[in-house]
CSV table of C-alpha atoms in Angstrom, one decimal:
chain,number,residue,atom,x,y,z
A,26,MET,CA,-40.0,-1.5,22.1
A,27,LEU,CA,-39.6,1.1,19.4
A,28,VAL,CA,-38.2,3.6,21.8
A,29,ARG,CA,-35.6,1.0,23.0
A,30,HIS,CA,-34.6,0.3,19.4
A,31,LEU,CA,-34.3,4.0,18.6
A,32,SER,CA,-32.2,4.5,21.7
A,33,ALA,CA,-29.9,1.7,20.7
A,34,LEU,CA,-29.6,3.1,17.2
A,35,THR,CA,-28.9,6.5,18.5
A,36,LEU,CA,-26.2,5.2,20.8
A,37,ALA,CA,-24.6,3.2,18.0
A,38,LEU,CA,-24.5,6.3,15.7
A,39,ALA,CA,-23.1,8.4,18.5
A,40,LEU,CA,-20.3,5.8,19.1
A,41,LEU,CA,-19.6,5.7,15.4
A,42,TRP,CA,-19.4,9.4,15.2
A,43,TYR,CA,-17.1,9.5,18.3
A,44,ARG,CA,-14.8,6.9,16.8
A,45,SER,CA,-14.9,7.9,13.1
A,46,GLY,CA,-16.1,11.5,13.1
A,47,ARG,CA,-12.7,12.9,12.2
A,48,VAL,CA,-12.4,10.6,9.3
A,49,LEU,CA,-15.9,11.3,8.1
A,50,ARG,CA,-15.3,15.0,8.2
A,51,ALA,CA,-11.8,15.1,6.8
A,52,ASN,CA,-11.8,12.3,4.3
A,53,VAL,CA,-15.5,11.9,3.2
A,54,LEU,CA,-17.6,15.0,3.7
A,55,ASP,CA,-14.9,17.6,3.0
A,56,ILE,CA,-12.7,17.8,-0.1
A,57,PRO,CA,-9.2,18.8,1.2
A,58,PRO,CA,-7.8,21.9,-0.4
A,59,LEU,CA,-4.7,20.2,-1.8
A,60,PRO,CA,-2.4,21.9,-4.3
A,61,GLN,CA,-1.9,20.6,-7.8
A,62,GLY,CA,1.4,19.3,-6.7
A,63,TYR,CA,4.0,19.6,-3.9
A,64,PHE,CA,7.3,17.7,-3.4
A,65,GLN,CA,9.3,18.1,-0.3
A,66,GLY,CA,12.6,18.2,-2.2
A,67,GLY,CA,11.7,21.2,-4.4
A,68,ASP,CA,9.5,22.4,-7.3
A,69,TRP,CA,7.5,19.4,-8.2
A,70,GLN,CA,7.2,20.4,-11.9
A,71,THR,CA,11.0,20.4,-12.3
A,72,HIS,CA,12.0,17.7,-9.8
A,73,CYS,CA,9.3,15.1,-10.8
A,74,SER,CA,8.8,13.1,-14.0
A,75,LEU,CA,6.3,10.4,-15.0
A,76,VAL,CA,7.6,7.1,-16.3
A,77,THR,CA,5.1,5.3,-18.5
A,78,ASP,CA,4.8,2.3,-20.9
A,79,GLU,CA,4.6,4.1,-24.2
A,80,THR,CA,4.1,1.0,-26.3
A,81,GLN,CA,1.4,-1.0,-24.7
A,82,ASP,CA,0.1,1.3,-22.0
A,83,GLU,CA,0.3,-1.5,-19.4
A,84,LEU,CA,2.2,0.4,-16.7
A,85,ARG,CA,-0.9,1.7,-14.9
A,86,TYR,CA,-3.0,1.0,-11.9
A,87,CYS,CA,0.1,-0.2,-10.0
A,88,GLU,CA,-1.1,-0.7,-6.5
A,89,ASP,CA,2.2,-1.6,-4.9
A,90,ILE,CA,5.9,-1.2,-5.6
A,91,THR,CA,9.0,-2.5,-3.7
A,92,PHE,CA,12.8,-2.5,-4.0
A,93,TRP,CA,14.7,-5.5,-5.2
A,94,ASP,CA,18.3,-5.2,-4.0
A,95,TYR,CA,21.6,-6.8,-4.9
A,96,VAL,CA,23.9,-7.5,-1.9
A,97,ASP,CA,27.4,-8.9,-2.3
A,98,ALA,CA,29.2,-11.5,-0.2
A,99,ASN,CA,30.4,-8.7,2.2
A,100,GLY,CA,26.9,-7.5,2.8
A,101,THR,CA,27.4,-4.3,0.7
A,102,GLN,CA,24.5,-3.3,-1.5
A,103,THR,CA,25.6,-3.0,-5.1
A,104,ASP,CA,22.4,-2.3,-7.0
A,105,ARG,CA,18.7,-1.6,-6.6
A,106,HIS,CA,15.6,-1.9,-8.8
A,107,VAL,CA,12.0,-0.9,-8.3
A,108,LEU,CA,9.6,-3.8,-8.8
A,109,LEU,CA,6.0,-2.8,-9.8
A,110,GLY,CA,2.8,-4.8,-9.6
A,111,CYS,CA,0.3,-3.3,-12.1
A,112,ASP,CA,-3.2,-4.3,-13.2
A,113,PRO,CA,-4.7,-2.3,-16.1
A,114,ASN,CA,-7.9,-4.4,-15.6
A,115,ARG,CA,-8.5,-3.2,-12.1
A,116,LYS,CA,-11.6,-1.3,-13.0
A,117,ALA,CA,-13.2,-4.6,-14.1
A,118,TRP,CA,-11.8,-6.8,-11.3
A,119,ASN,CA,-11.2,-5.5,-7.8
A,120,THR,CA,-11.9,-7.8,-5.0
A,121,VAL,CA,-11.6,-5.0,-2.4
A,122,MET,CA,-13.6,-2.2,-3.9
A,123,GLY,CA,-15.4,-4.0,-6.7
A,124,PRO,CA,-16.5,-4.7,-9.3
A,125,LEU,CA,-16.1,-8.4,-9.9
A,126,ARG,CA,-17.0,-8.3,-13.6
A,127,ASP,CA,-14.1,-9.7,-15.7
A,128,PRO,CA,-11.1,-11.5,-14.2
A,129,ALA,CA,-9.7,-12.6,-17.6
A,130,PRO,CA,-7.1,-9.9,-18.5
A,131,ARG,CA,-3.9,-10.4,-16.5
A,132,GLY,CA,-1.9,-7.9,-14.6
A,133,HIS,CA,1.9,-7.5,-15.0
A,134,LEU,CA,5.2,-7.1,-13.2
A,135,PHE,CA,7.6,-4.4,-14.2
A,136,LEU,CA,11.3,-3.7,-13.2
A,137,TYR,CA,12.9,-0.3,-13.2
A,138,PRO,CA,16.7,0.4,-12.6
A,139,ALA,CA,16.6,2.6,-9.5
A,140,TRP,CA,20.4,3.3,-9.4
A,141,THR,CA,21.3,3.4,-13.0
A,142,GLY,CA,18.0,4.6,-14.5
A,143,LYS,CA,17.3,8.1,-15.7
A,144,PRO,CA,13.6,9.1,-15.9
A,145,ALA,CA,14.2,10.9,-19.2
A,146,THR,CA,15.6,7.9,-21.0
A,147,SER,CA,15.2,4.7,-18.9
A,148,LYS,CA,12.0,2.7,-19.2
A,149,PRO,CA,10.6,0.0,-16.9
A,150,GLN,CA,10.8,-3.5,-18.4
A,151,LYS,CA,7.8,-5.9,-18.3
A,152,LEU,CA,8.8,-9.2,-16.8
A,153,LYS,CA,7.9,-12.5,-18.5
A,154,LEU,CA,6.1,-14.8,-16.0
A,155,VAL,CA,8.1,-17.9,-17.0
A,156,GLY,CA,6.3,-21.2,-16.2
A,157,TYR,CA,3.2,-19.4,-15.0
A,158,PRO,CA,0.1,-21.7,-15.4
A,159,PRO,CA,-1.6,-20.6,-18.6
A,160,HIS,CA,-5.2,-20.6,-17.2
A,161,HIS,CA,-4.3,-19.1,-13.9
A,162,ASP,CA,-5.4,-15.5,-13.3
A,163,PHE,CA,-2.9,-12.8,-12.2
A,164,HIS,CA,-4.1,-9.7,-10.4
A,165,PRO,CA,-1.2,-8.4,-8.3
A,166,LEU,CA,-1.7,-6.4,-5.1
A,167,GLY,CA,0.9,-6.5,-2.3
A,168,LEU,CA,4.4,-7.8,-3.1
A,169,GLU,CA,7.9,-8.0,-1.6
A,170,ALA,CA,11.2,-9.4,-2.8
A,171,ALA,CA,14.1,-10.8,-0.9
A,172,PRO,CA,17.5,-9.3,-1.9
A,173,SER,CA,19.8,-11.2,-4.2
A,174,ARG,CA,22.9,-12.1,-2.2
A,175,GLY,CA,26.4,-13.3,-2.8
A,176,ASP,CA,27.4,-13.7,-6.4
A,177,GLY,CA,24.0,-12.9,-7.8
A,178,GLN,CA,21.9,-15.7,-6.3
A,179,PRO,CA,18.2,-15.9,-7.3
A,180,SER,CA,15.9,-14.6,-4.6
A,181,ASN,CA,12.2,-15.1,-3.7
A,182,LEU,CA,9.4,-12.8,-4.7
A,183,PHE,CA,5.9,-13.2,-3.1
A,184,VAL,CA,2.9,-11.5,-4.7
A,185,VAL,CA,-0.7,-11.3,-3.5
A,186,ASN,CA,-2.9,-12.4,-6.3
A,187,HIS,CA,-6.7,-11.7,-6.3
A,188,ALA,CA,-7.6,-14.5,-8.7
A,189,ARG,CA,-11.2,-15.3,-9.8
A,190,ASP,CA,-11.8,-18.3,-7.5
A,191,ALA,CA,-9.8,-17.3,-4.5
A,192,SER,CA,-7.0,-15.0,-3.4
A,193,THR,CA,-3.6,-16.6,-3.3
A,194,ILE,CA,0.1,-15.8,-2.9
A,195,GLU,CA,2.3,-16.4,-5.9
A,196,HIS,CA,5.9,-17.4,-5.4
A,197,PHE,CA,8.4,-16.4,-8.0
A,198,LEU,CA,12.2,-16.5,-8.3
A,199,LEU,CA,14.1,-13.4,-9.5
A,200,ASP,CA,17.5,-14.0,-11.0
A,201,PRO,CA,20.0,-11.1,-11.6
A,202,SER,CA,21.3,-12.9,-14.6
A,203,ARG,CA,17.8,-12.9,-16.2
A,204,PRO,CA,16.4,-9.5,-15.3
A,205,ASP,CA,13.6,-9.7,-17.8
A,206,GLU,CA,11.8,-12.6,-16.2
A,207,ALA,CA,10.1,-13.8,-13.0
A,208,ARG,CA,10.2,-17.6,-12.8
A,209,TYR,CA,7.0,-19.2,-11.3
A,210,VAL,CA,7.6,-21.6,-8.4
A,211,ARG,CA,4.2,-22.3,-6.9
A,212,THR,CA,0.9,-20.9,-5.8
A,213,LEU,CA,0.3,-20.7,-2.0
A,214,ARG,CA,-3.2,-21.4,-0.9
A,215,SER,CA,-4.6,-21.4,2.7
A,216,ARG,CA,-7.9,-21.0,4.4
A,217,TRP,CA,-6.2,-18.2,6.3
A,218,LEU,CA,-5.9,-16.2,3.1
A,219,VAL,CA,-9.4,-14.7,3.2
A,220,ALA,CA,-8.6,-11.3,1.9
A,221,PRO,CA,-4.8,-11.0,1.7
A,222,ASN,CA,-3.5,-7.5,0.9
A,223,ALA,CA,0.1,-6.7,1.7
A,224,ILE,CA,3.3,-8.7,2.5
A,225,ALA,CA,6.3,-8.0,4.8
A,226,LEU,CA,9.1,-10.5,4.6
A,227,THR,CA,10.7,-11.8,7.8
A,228,GLY,CA,13.1,-14.1,6.0
A,229,PRO,CA,13.6,-15.6,2.5
A,230,SER,CA,10.6,-17.9,2.9
A,231,SER,CA,8.6,-16.3,5.8
A,232,PHE,CA,6.4,-13.3,5.9
A,233,TYR,CA,3.6,-11.4,7.6
A,234,VAL,CA,0.5,-10.9,5.5
A,235,SER,CA,-2.5,-8.5,6.2
A,236,ASN,CA,-6.1,-9.5,5.6
A,237,ASP,CA,-8.1,-6.4,5.0
A,238,HIS,CA,-11.6,-7.8,5.4
A,239,LEU,CA,-13.4,-10.8,6.9
A,240,LEU,CA,-16.6,-10.1,4.9
A,241,THR,CA,-15.5,-9.9,1.3
A,242,ARG,CA,-17.0,-9.2,-2.1
A,243,ARG,CA,-16.7,-12.9,-2.9
A,244,LEU,CA,-19.8,-13.6,-0.7
A,245,PRO,CA,-22.8,-14.6,-2.8
A,246,GLY,CA,-25.3,-12.1,-4.2
A,247,PRO,CA,-26.2,-9.0,-2.3
A,248,LEU,CA,-24.1,-10.1,0.7
A,249,GLY,CA,-21.0,-9.5,-1.3
A,250,ARG,CA,-22.1,-6.0,-2.2
A,251,VAL,CA,-23.4,-4.9,1.2
A,252,LEU,CA,-21.4,-6.6,4.0
A,253,PRO,CA,-17.9,-5.6,3.0
A,254,LEU,CA,-19.1,-2.0,2.6
A,255,LEU,CA,-20.6,-2.0,6.1
A,256,GLU,CA,-17.3,-3.5,7.5
A,257,THR,CA,-15.4,-0.7,5.9
A,258,VAL,CA,-17.7,2.2,6.7
A,259,LEU,CA,-18.4,1.2,10.3
A,260,GLY,CA,-14.7,0.5,10.9
A,261,LEU,CA,-15.4,-3.0,12.2
A,262,PRO,CA,-12.2,-4.6,13.6
A,263,LEU,CA,-12.4,-7.7,11.5
A,264,GLY,CA,-9.1,-7.5,9.7
A,265,TRP,CA,-5.9,-9.1,10.9
A,266,VAL,CA,-2.2,-9.8,10.3
A,267,ALA,CA,-0.9,-13.3,10.2
A,268,HIS,CA,2.6,-14.8,9.9
A,269,PHE,CA,3.5,-17.7,7.5
A,270,THR,CA,6.5,-19.8,7.2
A,271,ILE,CA,6.8,-21.8,4.0
A,272,ASP,CA,8.6,-25.1,3.3
A,273,GLU,CA,10.4,-24.2,0.2
A,274,THR,CA,10.8,-27.9,-0.8
A,275,THR,CA,7.2,-28.8,-0.8
A,276,GLY,CA,5.5,-25.4,-0.8
A,277,SER,CA,3.4,-26.3,2.2
A,278,VAL,CA,2.7,-24.0,5.1
A,279,LEU,CA,5.0,-25.1,7.9
A,280,GLU,CA,3.7,-22.6,10.4
A,281,HIS,CA,0.8,-20.2,10.6
A,282,ALA,CA,0.2,-17.8,13.5
A,283,LEU,CA,-2.4,-15.1,14.0
A,284,SER,CA,-0.2,-12.2,14.9
A,285,ALA,CA,-2.4,-9.1,15.2
A,286,PRO,CA,-6.2,-9.6,15.2
A,287,GLY,CA,-8.9,-7.0,15.4
A,288,ILE,CA,-7.7,-4.3,12.9
A,289,PRO,CA,-10.2,-2.3,10.9
A,290,PHE,CA,-9.3,-2.7,7.2
A,291,ALA,CA,-5.8,-4.0,7.7
A,292,ASN,CA,-4.1,-2.7,4.6
A,293,GLY,CA,-0.4,-2.0,4.0
A,294,ILE,CA,2.3,-3.5,6.3
A,295,SER,CA,6.0,-2.9,6.6
A,296,LEU,CA,8.8,-4.2,8.8
A,297,SER,CA,11.5,-1.8,10.1
A,298,PRO,CA,15.1,-2.2,9.0
A,299,ASP,CA,16.1,-3.6,12.4
A,300,GLY,CA,13.2,-6.1,12.2
A,301,ARG,CA,11.8,-5.0,15.6
A,302,THR,CA,8.8,-2.9,14.6
A,303,LEU,CA,5.9,-3.8,12.3
A,304,ALA,CA,3.7,-1.0,11.1
A,305,VAL,CA,0.1,-1.7,9.9
A,306,ALA,CA,-2.2,0.7,8.0
A,307,SER,CA,-5.8,0.8,9.2
A,308,THR,CA,-7.5,2.4,6.2
A,309,SER,CA,-11.0,2.9,7.5
A,310,THR,CA,-9.8,4.6,10.7
A,311,ALA,CA,-7.0,6.6,9.0
A,312,GLN,CA,-4.4,5.3,11.5
A,313,LEU,CA,-1.1,3.6,11.6
A,314,LEU,CA,-0.7,0.9,14.2
A,315,PHE,CA,2.8,0.1,15.4
A,316,TYR,CA,3.7,-3.3,16.9
A,317,THR,CA,6.8,-4.3,18.8
A,318,ARG,CA,8.1,-7.6,17.2
A,319,ASP,CA,10.0,-10.4,18.9
A,320,PRO,CA,12.3,-11.7,16.1
A,321,SER,CA,12.7,-15.0,17.7
A,322,THR,CA,9.0,-15.8,17.7
A,323,ASN,CA,7.5,-13.3,15.3
A,324,SER,CA,5.0,-12.4,18.0
A,325,LEU,CA,3.6,-8.8,17.9
A,326,THR,CA,2.7,-6.5,20.8
A,327,HIS,CA,0.8,-3.3,20.1
A,328,ALA,CA,2.9,-0.3,21.0
A,329,HIS,CA,1.2,2.9,19.9
A,330,THR,CA,-1.1,4.4,17.2
A,331,VAL,CA,-0.6,7.5,15.0
A,332,ALA,CA,-3.5,9.3,13.2
A,333,LEU,CA,-3.1,10.4,9.6
A,334,PRO,CA,-4.8,13.1,7.5
A,335,PHE,CA,-5.8,10.6,4.8
A,336,LEU,CA,-6.9,7.0,4.5
A,337,PRO,CA,-3.6,5.1,4.3
A,338,ASP,CA,-3.1,2.4,1.7
A,339,ASN,CA,0.5,1.1,1.6
A,340,ILE,CA,3.4,1.9,3.8
A,341,ARG,CA,7.1,1.4,3.4
A,342,TYR,CA,10.1,1.9,5.7
A,343,ASP,CA,13.2,3.4,4.0
A,344,ASP,CA,16.8,2.5,4.8
A,345,THR,CA,17.1,5.1,7.5
A,346,GLY,CA,14.1,3.7,9.5
A,347,ALA,CA,11.7,6.5,8.4
A,348,LEU,CA,8.2,5.2,7.4
A,349,LEU,CA,6.5,6.5,4.3
A,350,ALA,CA,2.7,6.2,4.4
A,351,THR,CA,0.7,6.9,1.2
A,352,GLY,CA,-3.0,7.0,0.7
A,353,HIS,CA,-6.3,8.7,-0.2
A,354,PRO,CA,-7.3,12.1,1.2
A,355,HIS,CA,-10.9,11.9,-0.2
A,356,PHE,CA,-12.8,8.6,-0.4
A,357,PRO,CA,-15.7,9.8,-2.6
A,358,SER,CA,-13.2,10.9,-5.3
A,359,LEU,CA,-11.4,7.5,-5.2
A,360,ALA,CA,-14.8,5.8,-5.6
A,361,ALA,CA,-15.6,8.0,-8.5
A,362,VAL,CA,-12.3,7.1,-10.2
A,363,ALA,CA,-12.9,3.4,-9.6
A,364,SER,CA,-16.3,3.6,-11.3
A,365,SER,CA,-15.2,5.8,-14.2
A,366,PRO,CA,-14.4,4.2,-17.6
A,367,SER,CA,-10.8,3.2,-18.1
A,368,PRO,CA,-8.7,5.1,-20.8
A,369,SER,CA,-8.9,2.2,-23.2
A,370,SER,CA,-12.7,1.7,-22.8
A,371,SER,CA,-15.5,3.0,-25.0
A,372,PRO,CA,-16.6,5.6,-24.2
A,373,PRO,CA,-13.3,6.8,-22.9
A,374,SER,CA,-12.6,8.0,-19.4
A,375,ASP,CA,-14.3,11.1,-18.1
A,376,ASP,CA,-10.9,12.1,-16.5
A,377,ALA,CA,-12.1,11.7,-12.9
A,378,THR,CA,-9.2,12.2,-10.5
A,379,SER,CA,-8.5,11.4,-6.9
A,380,PRO,CA,-6.0,13.3,-4.7
A,381,SER,CA,-2.7,11.9,-3.4
A,382,TRP,CA,-0.7,12.3,-0.2
A,383,THR,CA,2.5,10.8,1.1
A,384,VAL,CA,4.0,11.5,4.5
A,385,SER,CA,7.2,10.5,6.3
A,386,LEU,CA,7.1,9.4,9.9
A,387,THR,CA,10.4,9.7,11.8
A,388,HIS,CA,10.5,8.0,15.2
A,389,LEU,CA,11.1,10.4,18.1
A,390,PRO,CA,13.0,9.6,21.3
A,391,ALA,CA,11.0,9.2,24.4
A,392,MET,CA,10.0,12.5,26.0
A,393,ASN,CA,8.6,13.5,29.3
A,394,LEU,CA,6.1,16.2,28.4
A,395,ALA,CA,4.8,18.6,31.1
A,396,ASN,CA,1.7,19.3,29.0
A,397,PRO,CA,0.9,16.5,26.5
A,398,ALA,CA,-2.4,18.2,25.5
A,399,ALA,CA,-0.6,21.4,24.5
A,400,TYR,CA,2.0,19.4,22.5
A,401,ALA,CA,-0.7,17.6,20.6
A,402,LYS,CA,-2.1,21.0,19.5
A,403,ARG,CA,1.2,22.3,18.1
A,404,ILE,CA,1.6,23.1,14.4
A,405,TYR,CA,3.8,20.5,12.6
A,406,ASP,CA,4.4,19.7,8.9
A,407,SER,CA,4.6,23.4,8.3
A,408,ARG,CA,6.2,23.4,4.9
A,409,ALA,CA,3.4,21.6,3.0
A,410,PRO,CA,0.7,23.7,1.3
A,411,LEU,CA,-1.9,21.7,3.3
A,412,SER,CA,-0.3,20.8,6.6
A,413,ALA,CA,-1.2,17.5,8.2
A,414,SER,CA,-1.6,19.4,11.5
A,415,ALA,CA,-4.6,21.1,10.0
A,416,LEU,CA,-6.5,17.8,10.0
A,417,VAL,CA,-5.0,15.7,12.8
A,418,PRO,CA,-3.3,16.5,16.1
A,419,ALA,CA,0.4,15.8,16.7
A,420,ALA,CA,1.3,12.3,17.9
A,421,PRO,CA,3.0,12.9,21.3
A,422,MET,CA,6.1,10.9,22.1
A,423,ALA,CA,5.8,8.8,18.9
A,424,HIS,CA,6.7,10.2,15.5
A,425,ASP,CA,7.4,13.4,13.7
A,426,VAL,CA,5.1,13.6,10.6
A,427,GLU,CA,6.1,15.6,7.4
A,428,THR,CA,4.6,15.7,4.0
A,429,VAL,CA,6.7,14.3,1.2
A,430,PHE,CA,4.3,14.6,-1.7
A,431,GLN,CA,0.7,15.8,-2.1
A,432,SER,CA,-1.5,16.5,-5.1
A,433,ASP,CA,-5.1,17.2,-6.0
A,434,GLY,CA,-4.8,14.3,-8.6
A,435,THR,CA,-4.6,16.4,-11.7
A,436,SER,CA,-1.7,16.6,-14.1
A,437,THR,CA,0.4,19.4,-15.7
A,438,ASN,CA,2.3,18.7,-18.9
A,439,GLY,CA,1.7,15.0,-18.3
A,440,ILE,CA,3.2,15.1,-14.8
A,441,GLY,CA,1.0,14.1,-11.8
A,442,MET,CA,-0.4,11.2,-9.8
A,443,SER,CA,-4.0,10.3,-9.0
A,444,SER,CA,-5.1,8.0,-6.2
A,445,SER,CA,-1.7,7.4,-4.7
A,446,SER,CA,-1.3,4.0,-3.1
A,447,THR,CA,2.5,3.4,-2.5
A,448,ALA,CA,5.6,5.5,-2.2
A,449,LEU,CA,9.3,4.4,-1.9
A,450,ARG,CA,12.2,6.6,-0.9
A,451,ASP,CA,15.8,5.8,-1.7
A,452,PRO,CA,18.1,7.8,0.6
A,453,MET,CA,21.1,6.8,-1.5
A,454,THR,CA,19.8,8.7,-4.6
A,455,HIS,CA,17.4,11.0,-2.8
A,456,SER,CA,14.6,9.7,-5.0
A,457,VAL,CA,10.9,9.1,-4.2
A,458,TYR,CA,8.8,6.8,-6.3
A,459,VAL,CA,5.0,7.1,-6.2
A,460,VAL,CA,2.3,5.0,-7.9
A,461,GLY,CA,-1.5,5.1,-7.8
A,462,LEU,CA,-4.2,2.5,-7.4
A,463,TYR,CA,-5.8,4.0,-10.5
A,464,GLY,CA,-2.8,6.1,-11.5
A,465,GLU,CA,-1.0,6.2,-14.8
A,466,GLY,CA,2.7,5.2,-14.7
A,467,MET,CA,5.2,5.8,-11.9
A,468,LEU,CA,6.1,9.3,-10.7
A,469,ILE,CA,9.8,9.8,-9.8
A,470,CYS,CA,10.8,12.8,-7.8
A,471,ARG,CA,14.4,13.5,-7.0
């Protein structure tokens, strides 16, 4: 009997190593030799600057950012802002990584003028949450805003909220005539929102939402400390993507559909500009999953998978159809930052840092390769100090991968970004915006 159990354990460990050996080596056991900073557009120390909240120090630990656009009656984009979801209390309340110690201090939303702002002079503005229930927690994670159309009509903003009792989605209205506020509409609750993480809009009141875990830290006692960790480390395919359609009159869920089940740690999601491809980040397997979408039904069909040199967090398509993926090259460093004291705590932070990496994935036309194995071994991403090709093979007949930003997580002259979680790119202004799960401020490179 013992021999049988040992054989089963050996087989399980062998399968785990076969499936996740690359991730364990590249992102857990080894510390990648990343530079202090690299920006695709030029010298990072002269092209990048850090925007912070110099008065209250609340613009930090911003897990997700998104664009909020103004579009006129002719369909022409007239303005653009960056919307940030920040939670300075993340080291005391994090339902994904832990701990669940103190849910009381609220997070914040900030707005930054992307087209008119200048990093040297412009500052993000904290939004007032008008009408928000006074005793309702606010711990923002994934968020996305519909564009304001016509003559400045209000538009919907949906924000994942990891509140103390349950995770919800908060519905706000953004009004161009009142750019300093987000007006609360309702709180969306559903038994299908087990561990919501990221949102991708399919319409003004419909969206995909990822659920990163089935076994969460909300489970009682030691179960909440052990089972989510096992689900993550073992890469168990228990995460999923669902689609919701909301009745804006009543706030009830008109339709729910399980769109993409069986995804290990389903994290960031993003819908392509043409609405026909949904990309999903699988953090624990260091992969991006691409699904073909039927716009008439919102059904998804898996198309292909691309391996990344880091553990992806959030992903965002830009206006050209290129996908920016951002994440964590070294998980132990991220865990060390998460457990270190915050800057405002006593004793103060021990200055732990976690490296950052953003890549751009450009879709390649279909190719008939005579030797796919040789193509996979080619060197790509050759301009970056640490090439992605040094850690993962090329993705044949899928995407061209190129590093946009990478850093060892340290700062020089106050410029840097630790624990990168999201990056946006605006082709109009040639600007890249980067924030970190436990990073200070927002890095702007242009």
